[in-house]
CSV table of C-alpha atoms and ligand atoms in Angstrom, one decimal:
chain,number,residue,atom,x,y,z
A,283,UNK,CA,-6.5,16.3,-19.4
A,284,UNK,CA,-7.2,15.9,-15.7
A,285,UNK,CA,-7.9,12.2,-16.2
A,286,UNK,CA,-4.6,11.8,-18.0
A,287,UNK,CA,-2.8,13.4,-15.1
A,288,UNK,CA,-4.6,11.1,-12.6
A,289,UNK,CA,-3.7,8.0,-14.7
A,290,UNK,CA,-0.1,9.0,-14.8
A,291,UNK,CA,-0.1,9.6,-11.1
A,292,UNK,CA,-1.7,6.2,-10.4
A,293,UNK,CA,0.7,4.3,-12.7
A,294,UNK,CA,3.6,6.1,-11.0
A,295,UNK,CA,2.2,5.1,-7.5
A,296,UNK,CA,1.9,1.5,-8.7
A,297,UNK,CA,5.5,1.4,-10.0
A,298,UNK,CA,6.6,2.8,-6.6
A,299,UNK,CA,4.6,0.1,-4.8
A,300,UNK,CA,6.1,-2.6,-7.0
A,301,UNK,CA,9.7,-1.3,-6.2
A,302,UNK,CA,8.8,-1.2,-2.5
A,303,UNK,CA,7.4,-4.8,-2.6
A,304,UNK,CA,10.6,-6.0,-4.3
A,305,UNK,CA,12.8,-4.5,-1.6
A,306,UNK,CA,10.5,-5.9,1.2
A,307,UNK,CA,10.6,-9.3,-0.4
A,308,UNK,CA,14.4,-9.1,-0.5
A,309,UNK,CA,14.4,-8.1,3.1
A,310,UNK,CA,12.1,-10.9,4.1
A,311,UNK,CA,14.3,-13.3,2.2
A,312,UNK,CA,17.5,-12.2,4.1
A,313,UNK,CA,15.6,-12.2,7.4
A,314,UNK,CA,14.5,-15.7,6.7
A,315,UNK,CA,18.2,-16.7,6.1
A,316,UNK,CA,19.3,-14.9,9.2
A,317,UNK,CA,16.6,-16.6,11.2
A,318,UNK,CA,17.7,-20.0,9.9
A,319,UNK,CA,21.3,-19.3,11.0
A,320,UNK,CA,20.1,-18.2,14.5
A,321,UNK,CA,17.9,-21.2,14.8
A,322,UNK,CA,20.9,-23.5,14.0
A,323,UNK,CA,23.0,-21.8,16.6
A,324,UNK,CA,20.6,-21.6,19.5
A,325,UNK,CA,16.9,-21.7,19.4
A,326,UNK,CA,16.6,-19.5,22.4
A,327,UNK,CA,18.9,-16.8,21.2
A,328,UNK,CA,17.3,-13.4,21.9
A,329,UNK,CA,18.4,-12.4,18.4
A,330,UNK,CA,15.7,-14.8,17.1
A,331,UNK,CA,12.9,-12.8,18.6
A,332,UNK,CA,14.3,-9.5,17.2
A,333,UNK,CA,14.4,-11.2,13.8
A,334,UNK,CA,10.8,-12.4,14.2
A,335,UNK,CA,9.8,-8.8,15.1
A,336,UNK,CA,11.6,-7.4,12.0
A,337,UNK,CA,9.9,-10.0,9.9
A,338,UNK,CA,6.5,-9.1,11.2
A,339,UNK,CA,7.2,-5.4,10.5
A,340,UNK,CA,8.3,-6.2,6.9
A,341,UNK,CA,5.3,-8.5,6.5
A,342,UNK,CA,3.0,-5.7,7.6
A,343,UNK,CA,4.6,-3.3,5.1
A,344,UNK,CA,4.2,-5.9,2.4
A,345,UNK,CA,0.5,-6.3,3.1
A,346,UNK,CA,0.2,-2.5,3.0
A,347,UNK,CA,1.9,-2.2,-0.4
A,348,UNK,CA,-0.2,-5.1,-1.8
A,349,UNK,CA,-3.3,-3.4,-0.5
A,350,UNK,CA,-2.2,-0.2,-2.1
A,351,UNK,CA,-1.7,-1.9,-5.5
A,352,UNK,CA,-5.2,-3.3,-5.2
A,353,UNK,CA,-6.6,0.2,-4.5
A,354,UNK,CA,-4.6,1.6,-7.5
A,355,UNK,CA,-6.0,-1.1,-9.8
A,356,UNK,CA,-9.5,-0.2,-8.6
A,357,UNK,CA,-8.9,3.5,-9.2
A,358,UNK,CA,-7.6,2.8,-12.7
A,359,UNK,CA,-10.8,0.8,-13.4
A,360,UNK,CA,-12.8,3.7,-12.0
A,361,UNK,CA,-11.0,6.1,-14.4
A,362,UNK,CA,-11.9,3.9,-17.3
A,363,UNK,CA,-15.5,3.8,-16.2
A,364,UNK,CA,-15.6,7.6,-15.7
A,365,UNK,CA,-16.3,7.4,-12.0
A,366,UNK,CA,-12.9,8.3,-10.7
A,367,UNK,CA,-12.6,11.2,-8.2
A,368,UNK,CA,-16.1,10.7,-6.8
A,369,UNK,CA,-16.5,9.7,-3.2
A,370,UNK,CA,-17.7,6.0,-3.0
A,371,UNK,CA,-19.7,6.9,0.1
A,372,UNK,CA,-21.4,10.3,-0.5
A,373,UNK,CA,-20.9,10.7,-4.2
A,374,UNK,CA,-19.3,14.1,-4.0
A,375,UNK,CA,-16.2,15.1,-5.9
A,376,UNK,CA,-13.0,14.4,-4.0
A,377,UNK,CA,-10.7,17.4,-3.6
A,378,UNK,CA,-7.8,17.7,-6.1
A,379,UNK,CA,-5.3,18.1,-3.3
A,380,UNK,CA,-6.4,14.8,-1.8
A,381,UNK,CA,-6.3,13.0,-5.1
A,382,UNK,CA,-2.8,14.3,-5.6
A,383,UNK,CA,-1.6,13.0,-2.2
A,384,UNK,CA,-3.6,9.7,-2.4
A,385,UNK,CA,-4.6,9.1,-6.0
A,386,UNK,CA,-6.0,5.7,-5.1
A,387,UNK,CA,-8.5,7.1,-2.6
A,388,UNK,CA,-12.2,6.3,-3.0
A,389,UNK,CA,-13.4,8.5,-0.2
A,390,UNK,CA,-13.6,12.3,0.3
A,391,UNK,CA,-11.9,13.8,3.4
A,392,UNK,CA,-15.2,14.0,5.3
A,393,UNK,CA,-16.1,10.4,4.7
A,394,UNK,CA,-12.6,9.1,5.3
A,395,UNK,CA,-12.7,10.8,8.7
A,396,UNK,CA,-15.9,9.0,9.7
A,397,UNK,CA,-15.3,6.0,12.0
A,398,UNK,CA,-15.6,2.6,10.4
A,399,UNK,CA,-14.8,3.8,6.9
A,400,UNK,CA,-11.3,2.4,6.9
A,401,UNK,CA,-8.6,4.9,7.9
A,402,UNK,CA,-6.2,3.8,5.2
A,403,UNK,CA,-8.2,5.5,2.5
B,674,ZN,ZN1,-17.7,11.4,0.9
């Protein structure tokens, strides 16, 4: 029962990530168009650097969403293999509240807080 809820949560999170990725890709596409227009007008237009900054922001968001999808895929595999909800570092059960907020997490709160364990988890 609990696993079913976790699976639904992960699938929902994955759908959200896909929707997010689509909107980011659309934004990157329109930014690329805008940048092309700016470049044609004047290479040294300050607007060009704003666009470059916006692109790098959107790019970072895209990487984050892609990373999240990879984590979600890992978590779904862990569910199938019956090791979901266990900390990958210390092996203890991850608190329900944490799994609700970040269903793709592989670390318990204590381990996630340790330096060098990757703050994203
Ligand atoms: Zn742990």
